[in-house]
XYZ file of C-alpha atoms in Angstrom:
415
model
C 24.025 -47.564 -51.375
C 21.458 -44.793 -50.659
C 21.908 -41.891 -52.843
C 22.251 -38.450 -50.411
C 19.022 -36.569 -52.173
C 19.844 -32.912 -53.253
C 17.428 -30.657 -51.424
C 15.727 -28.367 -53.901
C 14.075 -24.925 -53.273
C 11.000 -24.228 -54.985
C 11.905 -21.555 -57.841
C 14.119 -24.831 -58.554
C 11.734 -26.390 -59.808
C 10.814 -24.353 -62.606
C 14.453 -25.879 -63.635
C 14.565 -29.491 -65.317
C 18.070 -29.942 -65.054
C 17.298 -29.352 -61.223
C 14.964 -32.053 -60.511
C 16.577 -35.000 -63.090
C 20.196 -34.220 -62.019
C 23.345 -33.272 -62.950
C 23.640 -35.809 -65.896
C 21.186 -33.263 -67.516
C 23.955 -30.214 -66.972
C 26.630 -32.056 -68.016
C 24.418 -33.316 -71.362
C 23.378 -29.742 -72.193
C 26.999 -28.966 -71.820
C 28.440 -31.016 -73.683
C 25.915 -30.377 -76.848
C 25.997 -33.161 -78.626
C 24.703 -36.427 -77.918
C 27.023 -39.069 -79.340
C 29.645 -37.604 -77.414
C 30.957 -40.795 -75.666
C 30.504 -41.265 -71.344
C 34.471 -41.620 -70.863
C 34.788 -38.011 -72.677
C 32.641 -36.678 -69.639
C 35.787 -35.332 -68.230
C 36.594 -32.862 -71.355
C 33.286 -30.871 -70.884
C 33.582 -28.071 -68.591
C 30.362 -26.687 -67.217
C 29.744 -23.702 -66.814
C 26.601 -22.704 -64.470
C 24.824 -19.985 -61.657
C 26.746 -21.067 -58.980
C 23.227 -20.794 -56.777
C 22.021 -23.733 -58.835
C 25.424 -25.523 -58.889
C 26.536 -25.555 -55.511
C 23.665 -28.099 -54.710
C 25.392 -30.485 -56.038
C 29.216 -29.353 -54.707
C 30.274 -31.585 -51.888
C 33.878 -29.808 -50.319
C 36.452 -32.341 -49.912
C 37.999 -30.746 -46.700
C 36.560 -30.209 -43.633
C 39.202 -26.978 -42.718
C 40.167 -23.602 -44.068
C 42.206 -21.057 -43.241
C 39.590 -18.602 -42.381
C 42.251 -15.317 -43.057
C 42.988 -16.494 -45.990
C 39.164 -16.609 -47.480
C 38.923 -13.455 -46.182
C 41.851 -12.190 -47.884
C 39.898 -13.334 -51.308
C 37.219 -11.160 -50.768
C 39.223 -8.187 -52.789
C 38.690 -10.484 -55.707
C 34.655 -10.286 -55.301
C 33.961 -6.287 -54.958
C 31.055 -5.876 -56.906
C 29.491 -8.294 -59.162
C 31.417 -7.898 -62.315
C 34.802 -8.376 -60.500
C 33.614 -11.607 -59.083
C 32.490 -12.850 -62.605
C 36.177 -11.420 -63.832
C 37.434 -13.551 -61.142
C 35.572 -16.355 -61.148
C 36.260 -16.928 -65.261
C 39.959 -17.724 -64.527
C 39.248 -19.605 -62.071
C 37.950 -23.819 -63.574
C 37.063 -25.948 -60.601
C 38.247 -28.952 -60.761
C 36.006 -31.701 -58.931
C 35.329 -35.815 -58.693
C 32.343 -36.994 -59.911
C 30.742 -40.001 -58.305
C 27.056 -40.174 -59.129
C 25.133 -37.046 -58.648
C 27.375 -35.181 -57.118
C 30.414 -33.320 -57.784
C 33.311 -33.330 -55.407
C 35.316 -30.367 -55.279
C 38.822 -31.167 -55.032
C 40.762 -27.375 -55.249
C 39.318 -23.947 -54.744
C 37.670 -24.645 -51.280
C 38.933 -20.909 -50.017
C 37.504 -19.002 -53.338
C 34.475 -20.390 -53.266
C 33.744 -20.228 -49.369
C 34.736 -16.208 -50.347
C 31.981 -16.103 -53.057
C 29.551 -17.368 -50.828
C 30.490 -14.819 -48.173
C 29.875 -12.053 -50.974
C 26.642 -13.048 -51.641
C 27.376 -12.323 -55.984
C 25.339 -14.775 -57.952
C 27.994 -15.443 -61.027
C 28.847 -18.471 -63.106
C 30.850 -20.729 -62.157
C 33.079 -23.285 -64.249
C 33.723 -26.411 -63.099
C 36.258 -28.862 -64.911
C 35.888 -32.765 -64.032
C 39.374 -34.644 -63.430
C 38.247 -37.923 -63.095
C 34.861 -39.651 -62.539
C 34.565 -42.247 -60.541
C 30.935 -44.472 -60.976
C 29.095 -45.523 -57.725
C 29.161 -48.917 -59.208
C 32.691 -49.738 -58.434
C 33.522 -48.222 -54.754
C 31.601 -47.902 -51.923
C 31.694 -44.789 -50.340
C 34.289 -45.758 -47.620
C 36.378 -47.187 -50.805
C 35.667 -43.553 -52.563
C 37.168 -41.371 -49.891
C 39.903 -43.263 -49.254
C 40.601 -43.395 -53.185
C 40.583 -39.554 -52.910
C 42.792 -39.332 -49.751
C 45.428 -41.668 -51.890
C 45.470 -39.317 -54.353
C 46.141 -36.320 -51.724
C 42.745 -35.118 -53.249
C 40.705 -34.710 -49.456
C 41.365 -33.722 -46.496
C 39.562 -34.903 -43.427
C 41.768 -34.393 -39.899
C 41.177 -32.604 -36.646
C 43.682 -29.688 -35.556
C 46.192 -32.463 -34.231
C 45.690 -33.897 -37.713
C 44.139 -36.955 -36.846
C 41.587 -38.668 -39.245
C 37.630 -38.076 -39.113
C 35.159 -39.858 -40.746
C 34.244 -38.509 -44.001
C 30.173 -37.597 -42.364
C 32.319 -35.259 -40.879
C 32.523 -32.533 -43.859
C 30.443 -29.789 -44.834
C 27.594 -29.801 -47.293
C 28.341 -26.708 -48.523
C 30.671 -23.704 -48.703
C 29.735 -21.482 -45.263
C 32.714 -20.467 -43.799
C 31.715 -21.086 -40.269
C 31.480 -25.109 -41.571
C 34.788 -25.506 -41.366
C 37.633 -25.803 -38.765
C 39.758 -22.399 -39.051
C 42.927 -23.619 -39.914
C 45.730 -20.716 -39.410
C 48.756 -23.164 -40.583
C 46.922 -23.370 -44.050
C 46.708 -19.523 -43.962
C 50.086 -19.146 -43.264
C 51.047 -21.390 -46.207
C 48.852 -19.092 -48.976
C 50.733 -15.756 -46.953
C 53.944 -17.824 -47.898
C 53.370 -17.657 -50.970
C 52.402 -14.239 -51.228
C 54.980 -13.050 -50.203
C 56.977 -14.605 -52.126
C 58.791 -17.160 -49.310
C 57.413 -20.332 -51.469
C 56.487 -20.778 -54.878
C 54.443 -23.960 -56.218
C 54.542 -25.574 -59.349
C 52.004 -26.104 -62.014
C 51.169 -29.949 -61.973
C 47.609 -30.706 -60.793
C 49.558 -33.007 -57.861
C 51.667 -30.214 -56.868
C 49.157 -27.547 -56.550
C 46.167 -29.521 -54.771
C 46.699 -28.741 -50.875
C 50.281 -27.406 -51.517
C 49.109 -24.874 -48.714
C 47.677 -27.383 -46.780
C 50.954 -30.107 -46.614
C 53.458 -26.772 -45.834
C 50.589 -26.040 -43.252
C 51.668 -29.111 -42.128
C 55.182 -28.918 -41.961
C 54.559 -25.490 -39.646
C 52.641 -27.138 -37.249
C 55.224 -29.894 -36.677
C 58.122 -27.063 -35.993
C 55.378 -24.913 -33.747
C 57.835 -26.488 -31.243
C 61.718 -25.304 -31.346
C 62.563 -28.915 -30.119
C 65.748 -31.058 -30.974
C 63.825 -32.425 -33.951
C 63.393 -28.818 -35.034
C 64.920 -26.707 -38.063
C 64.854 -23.816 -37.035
C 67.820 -22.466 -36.931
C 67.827 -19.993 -34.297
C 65.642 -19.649 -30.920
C 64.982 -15.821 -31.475
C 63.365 -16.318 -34.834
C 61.108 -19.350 -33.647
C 60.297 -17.093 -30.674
C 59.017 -13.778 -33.063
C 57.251 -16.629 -35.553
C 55.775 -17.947 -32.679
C 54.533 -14.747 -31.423
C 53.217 -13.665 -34.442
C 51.037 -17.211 -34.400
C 49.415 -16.694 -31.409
C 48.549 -12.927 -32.175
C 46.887 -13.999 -35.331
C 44.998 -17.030 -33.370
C 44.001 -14.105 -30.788
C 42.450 -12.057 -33.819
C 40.634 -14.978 -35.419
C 39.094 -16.002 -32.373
C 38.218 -12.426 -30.893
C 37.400 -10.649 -34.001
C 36.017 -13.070 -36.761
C 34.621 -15.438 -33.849
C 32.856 -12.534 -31.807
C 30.030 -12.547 -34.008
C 28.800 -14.106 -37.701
C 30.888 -11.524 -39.430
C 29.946 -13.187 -42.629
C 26.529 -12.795 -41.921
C 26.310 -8.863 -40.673
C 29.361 -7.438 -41.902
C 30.698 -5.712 -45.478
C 32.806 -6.692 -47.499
C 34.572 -3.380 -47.071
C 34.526 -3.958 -43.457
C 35.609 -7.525 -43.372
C 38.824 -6.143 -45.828
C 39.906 -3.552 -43.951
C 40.366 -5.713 -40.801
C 42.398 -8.030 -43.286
C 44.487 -5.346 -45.005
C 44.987 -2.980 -41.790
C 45.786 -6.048 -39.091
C 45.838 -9.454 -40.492
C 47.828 -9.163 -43.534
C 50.405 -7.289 -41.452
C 50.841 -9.810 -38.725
C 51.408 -12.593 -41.498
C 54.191 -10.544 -43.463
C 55.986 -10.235 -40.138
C 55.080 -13.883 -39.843
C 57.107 -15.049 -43.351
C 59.935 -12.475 -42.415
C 60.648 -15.436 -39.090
C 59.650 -18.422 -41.456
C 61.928 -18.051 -43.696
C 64.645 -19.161 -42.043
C 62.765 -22.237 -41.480
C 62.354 -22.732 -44.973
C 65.922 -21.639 -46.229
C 67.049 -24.209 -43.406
C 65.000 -27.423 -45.272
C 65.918 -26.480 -48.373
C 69.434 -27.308 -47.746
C 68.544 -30.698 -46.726
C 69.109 -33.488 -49.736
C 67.452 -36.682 -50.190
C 66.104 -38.950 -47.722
C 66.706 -35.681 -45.261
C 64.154 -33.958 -46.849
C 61.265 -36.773 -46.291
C 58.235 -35.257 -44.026
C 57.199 -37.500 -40.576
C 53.461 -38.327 -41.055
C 53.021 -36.536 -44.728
C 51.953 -39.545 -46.907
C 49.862 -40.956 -44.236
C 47.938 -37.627 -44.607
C 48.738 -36.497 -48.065
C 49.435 -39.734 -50.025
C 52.061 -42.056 -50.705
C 53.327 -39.967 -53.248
C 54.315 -36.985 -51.286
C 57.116 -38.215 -48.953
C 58.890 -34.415 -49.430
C 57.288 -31.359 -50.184
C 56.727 -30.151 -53.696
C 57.628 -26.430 -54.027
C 60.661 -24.209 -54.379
C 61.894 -21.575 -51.753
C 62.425 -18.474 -52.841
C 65.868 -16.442 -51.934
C 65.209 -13.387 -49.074
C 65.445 -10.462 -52.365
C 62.418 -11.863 -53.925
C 60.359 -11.533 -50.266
C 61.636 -7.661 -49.890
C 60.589 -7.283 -53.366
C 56.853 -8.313 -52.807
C 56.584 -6.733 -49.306
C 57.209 -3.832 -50.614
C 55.358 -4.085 -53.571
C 52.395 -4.854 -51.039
C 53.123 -1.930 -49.276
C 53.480 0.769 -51.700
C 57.136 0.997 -51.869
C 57.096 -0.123 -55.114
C 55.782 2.031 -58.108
C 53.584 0.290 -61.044
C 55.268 0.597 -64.577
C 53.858 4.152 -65.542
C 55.008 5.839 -62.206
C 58.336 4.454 -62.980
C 58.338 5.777 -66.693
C 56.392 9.501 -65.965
C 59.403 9.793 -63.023
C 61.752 8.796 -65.916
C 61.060 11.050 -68.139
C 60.784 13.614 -65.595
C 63.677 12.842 -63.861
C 65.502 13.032 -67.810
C 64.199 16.278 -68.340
C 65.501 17.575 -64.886
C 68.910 16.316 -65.708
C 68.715 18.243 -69.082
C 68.051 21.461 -67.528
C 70.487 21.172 -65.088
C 73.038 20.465 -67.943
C 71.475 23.548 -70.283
C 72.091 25.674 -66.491
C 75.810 24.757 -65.748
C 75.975 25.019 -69.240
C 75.158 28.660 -70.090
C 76.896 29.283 -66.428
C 80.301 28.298 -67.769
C 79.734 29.891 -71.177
C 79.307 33.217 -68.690
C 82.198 32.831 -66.499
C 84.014 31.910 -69.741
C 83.292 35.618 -71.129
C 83.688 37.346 -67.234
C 87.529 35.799 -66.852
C 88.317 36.958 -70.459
C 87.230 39.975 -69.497
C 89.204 40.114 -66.017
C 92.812 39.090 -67.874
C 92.010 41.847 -70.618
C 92.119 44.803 -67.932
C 94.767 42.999 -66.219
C 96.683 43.428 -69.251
C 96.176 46.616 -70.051
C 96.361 47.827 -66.392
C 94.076 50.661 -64.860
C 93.359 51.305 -68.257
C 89.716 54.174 -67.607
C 86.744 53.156 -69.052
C 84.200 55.739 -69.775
C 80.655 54.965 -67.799
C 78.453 57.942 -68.128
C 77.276 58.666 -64.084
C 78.556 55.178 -63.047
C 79.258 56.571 -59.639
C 75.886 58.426 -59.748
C 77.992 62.206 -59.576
C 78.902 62.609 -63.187
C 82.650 61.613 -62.235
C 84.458 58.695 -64.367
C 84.711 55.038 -62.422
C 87.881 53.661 -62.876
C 88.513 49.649 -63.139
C 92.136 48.842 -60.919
C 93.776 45.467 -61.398
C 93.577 43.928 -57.885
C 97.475 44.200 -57.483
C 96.965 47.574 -57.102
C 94.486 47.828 -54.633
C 96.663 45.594 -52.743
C 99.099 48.507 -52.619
C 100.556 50.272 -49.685
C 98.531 53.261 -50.392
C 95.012 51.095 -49.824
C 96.527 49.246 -46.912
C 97.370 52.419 -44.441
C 95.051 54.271 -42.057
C 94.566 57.939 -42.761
C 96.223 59.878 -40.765
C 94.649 62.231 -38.268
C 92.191 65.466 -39.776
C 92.584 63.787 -43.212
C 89.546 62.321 -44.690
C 89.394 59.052 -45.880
């Protein structure tokens, strides 16, 4: 079998590693050179991901285009990206020369949007020599395995010349389904698990399982026909917005990244959220289903034979109002929270210290009030009170509720 040749530019060159291959990498990674071939898969490389990507081959030929754009936050100057990028291994194939990328297809399509040249680490899970498979036998190894995807939007099979080289965006079929699974998950409507099997293309099969209920047919779970209907609405706005906004133009090519984030943040991101609010129900509806109930039409022909359900747990509604409005500000980060705390403490001590001194004054004024009650219109000497030099006079209130108060003065007498 021919070996696909890696096309080099010429600072390359100056490289050796470049021109003999990525044997060299993975020997000057690895450091020491009785470290045996089957170990190959313990050495993580680490590398400019300019040089690397030449020999990255994607093992999908879709992506959901909103959610690479949603990524971009991640790669806002350079030494964000490399932040990013650091917790972020890559897992890939290797057969021969090349390494095939079998997870982080949206992160890196969003680092080569951002144009940042940073390291990337890549972590081999399995290596597969040329010798044994051809490469028919190789990709449908990988498929097996759930580790590729190759379909069309009706998710029929292509043939495996079919995928991108690289990691432009505008290589690869815009998938919204997929988008709507990583949205899922943001807002906290799914949660995946941590096994390598259960997190390749968990976005991707759930993408799947949306696109067979885009129909509210009598094979459908949705439970209600007003919630399929606002889903559904929300699908085709966001399919309007791919293909009118990111579509119009290469927006990867002439816009920001500021630019291409606030579309995401102010419109897309939006849309999705009201999205999940309709999909849950779809999703609260499966998860009641038990055993063979819960088996997929058509996933392990695309996925693998070993996903017959879908991996995943769905979260309960409280944990989706909790992360929308965490995304939208209605939640306050931990120091808010304790600065309003103490604030709101203090407050409430004042208020006591207040009501406090108040009752400690009324105490004193009604002590006061059943003393002269006692002792009746007893005078009390206040020099000028009345402002004439004449003596004021304190009456109980019984008296001034006397007969003489109560009449009218009678005619040419002063009051």
């Amino acid at each position: 079998e021919e070996e696909e040749k890696v096309v080099l530019d010429p600072a390359d060159m100056d490289d050796p590693c470049m021109v003999e291959g990525i044997d060299c990498y993975i020997d000057a990674a690895r450091g020491v050179e009785d470290v045996p071939t089957d170990m190959v898969c313990n050495v993580l490389i680490r590398l400019p991901f300019k040089k690397i990507k030449k020999f990255m081959r994607p093992t999908q030929n879709a992506l959901g285009y909103d959610w690479s754009f949603y990524k971009l936050r991640n790669f806002m100057n350079q030494s964000d990206a490399q932040a990013y990028m650091d917790k972020k291994p890559v897992p890939y194939v290797r057969r021969g020369g090349k390494l095939y990328i079998v997870d982080h297809h949206h992160t890196l399509v969003a680092l080569e949007m951002s144009k940042w040249d940073v390291h990337v680490t890549l972590q081999c899970v399995e290596d597969q020599p040329k010798e044994e498979r051809s490469k028919e036998s190789f990709w449908g190894y990988l498929e097996g395995r759930g580790w590729a995807f190759i379909r069309d939007e009706d998710y029929n099979r292509l043939d495996y010349s079919q995928l991108p080289k690289g990691f432009a965006i505008r290589d690869y079929r815009n998938d919204i389904y997929r988008s709507m699974g990583g949205f899922a998950r943001l807002y906290k409507v799914l949660k995946r698990g941590k096994p390598l099997n259960e997190r390749l293309f968990f976005e991707f099969r759930w993408g799947y399982f949306f696109w067979l209920h885009r129909d509210n047919d009598e094979e459908s779970l949705w439970p209600s026909r007003r919630m399929h209907k606002g889903w559904y609405r929300m699908l085709q706005l966001l399919s309007d917005i791919d293909n009118k906004e990111y579509m119009l133009e290469h927006v990867e090519e002439t816009a920001t990244i500021e630019d291409m984030l606030f579309l995401s943040q102010q419109l897309i991101e939006p849309a999705y959220r009201m999205a999940c609010f309709y999909l849950r129900h779809l999703l609260y509806a499966y998860d009641e289903l038990e055993g063979e109930d819960r088996v997929v039409p058509g996933l392990a022909r695309i996925f693998g034979s070993e996903h017959t359900a879908l991996y995943g747990k769905v979260l309960p509604e409280d944990k989706m109002k909790m992360e929308v409005r965490k995304q939208m500000g209605m939640v306050e980060p931990k120091e808010e929270k304790e600065k309003k705390k103490e604030k709101e403490n203090k407050t409430s001590k004042d208020k006591d210290a207040k009501k406090e001194k108040k009752e400690s004054k009324k105490d004193k004024k009604s002590k006061k009030s059943a003393d002269a009650e006692m002792n009746g219109a007893d005078e009390v000497e206040d020099e000028d009170e009345l402002g004439d030099g004449s003596k004021g006079i304190l009456f109980s209130f019984e008296e001034l509720e006397g007969e003489e108060f109560a009449k009218e003065p009678e005619k040419g007498e002063e009051k």
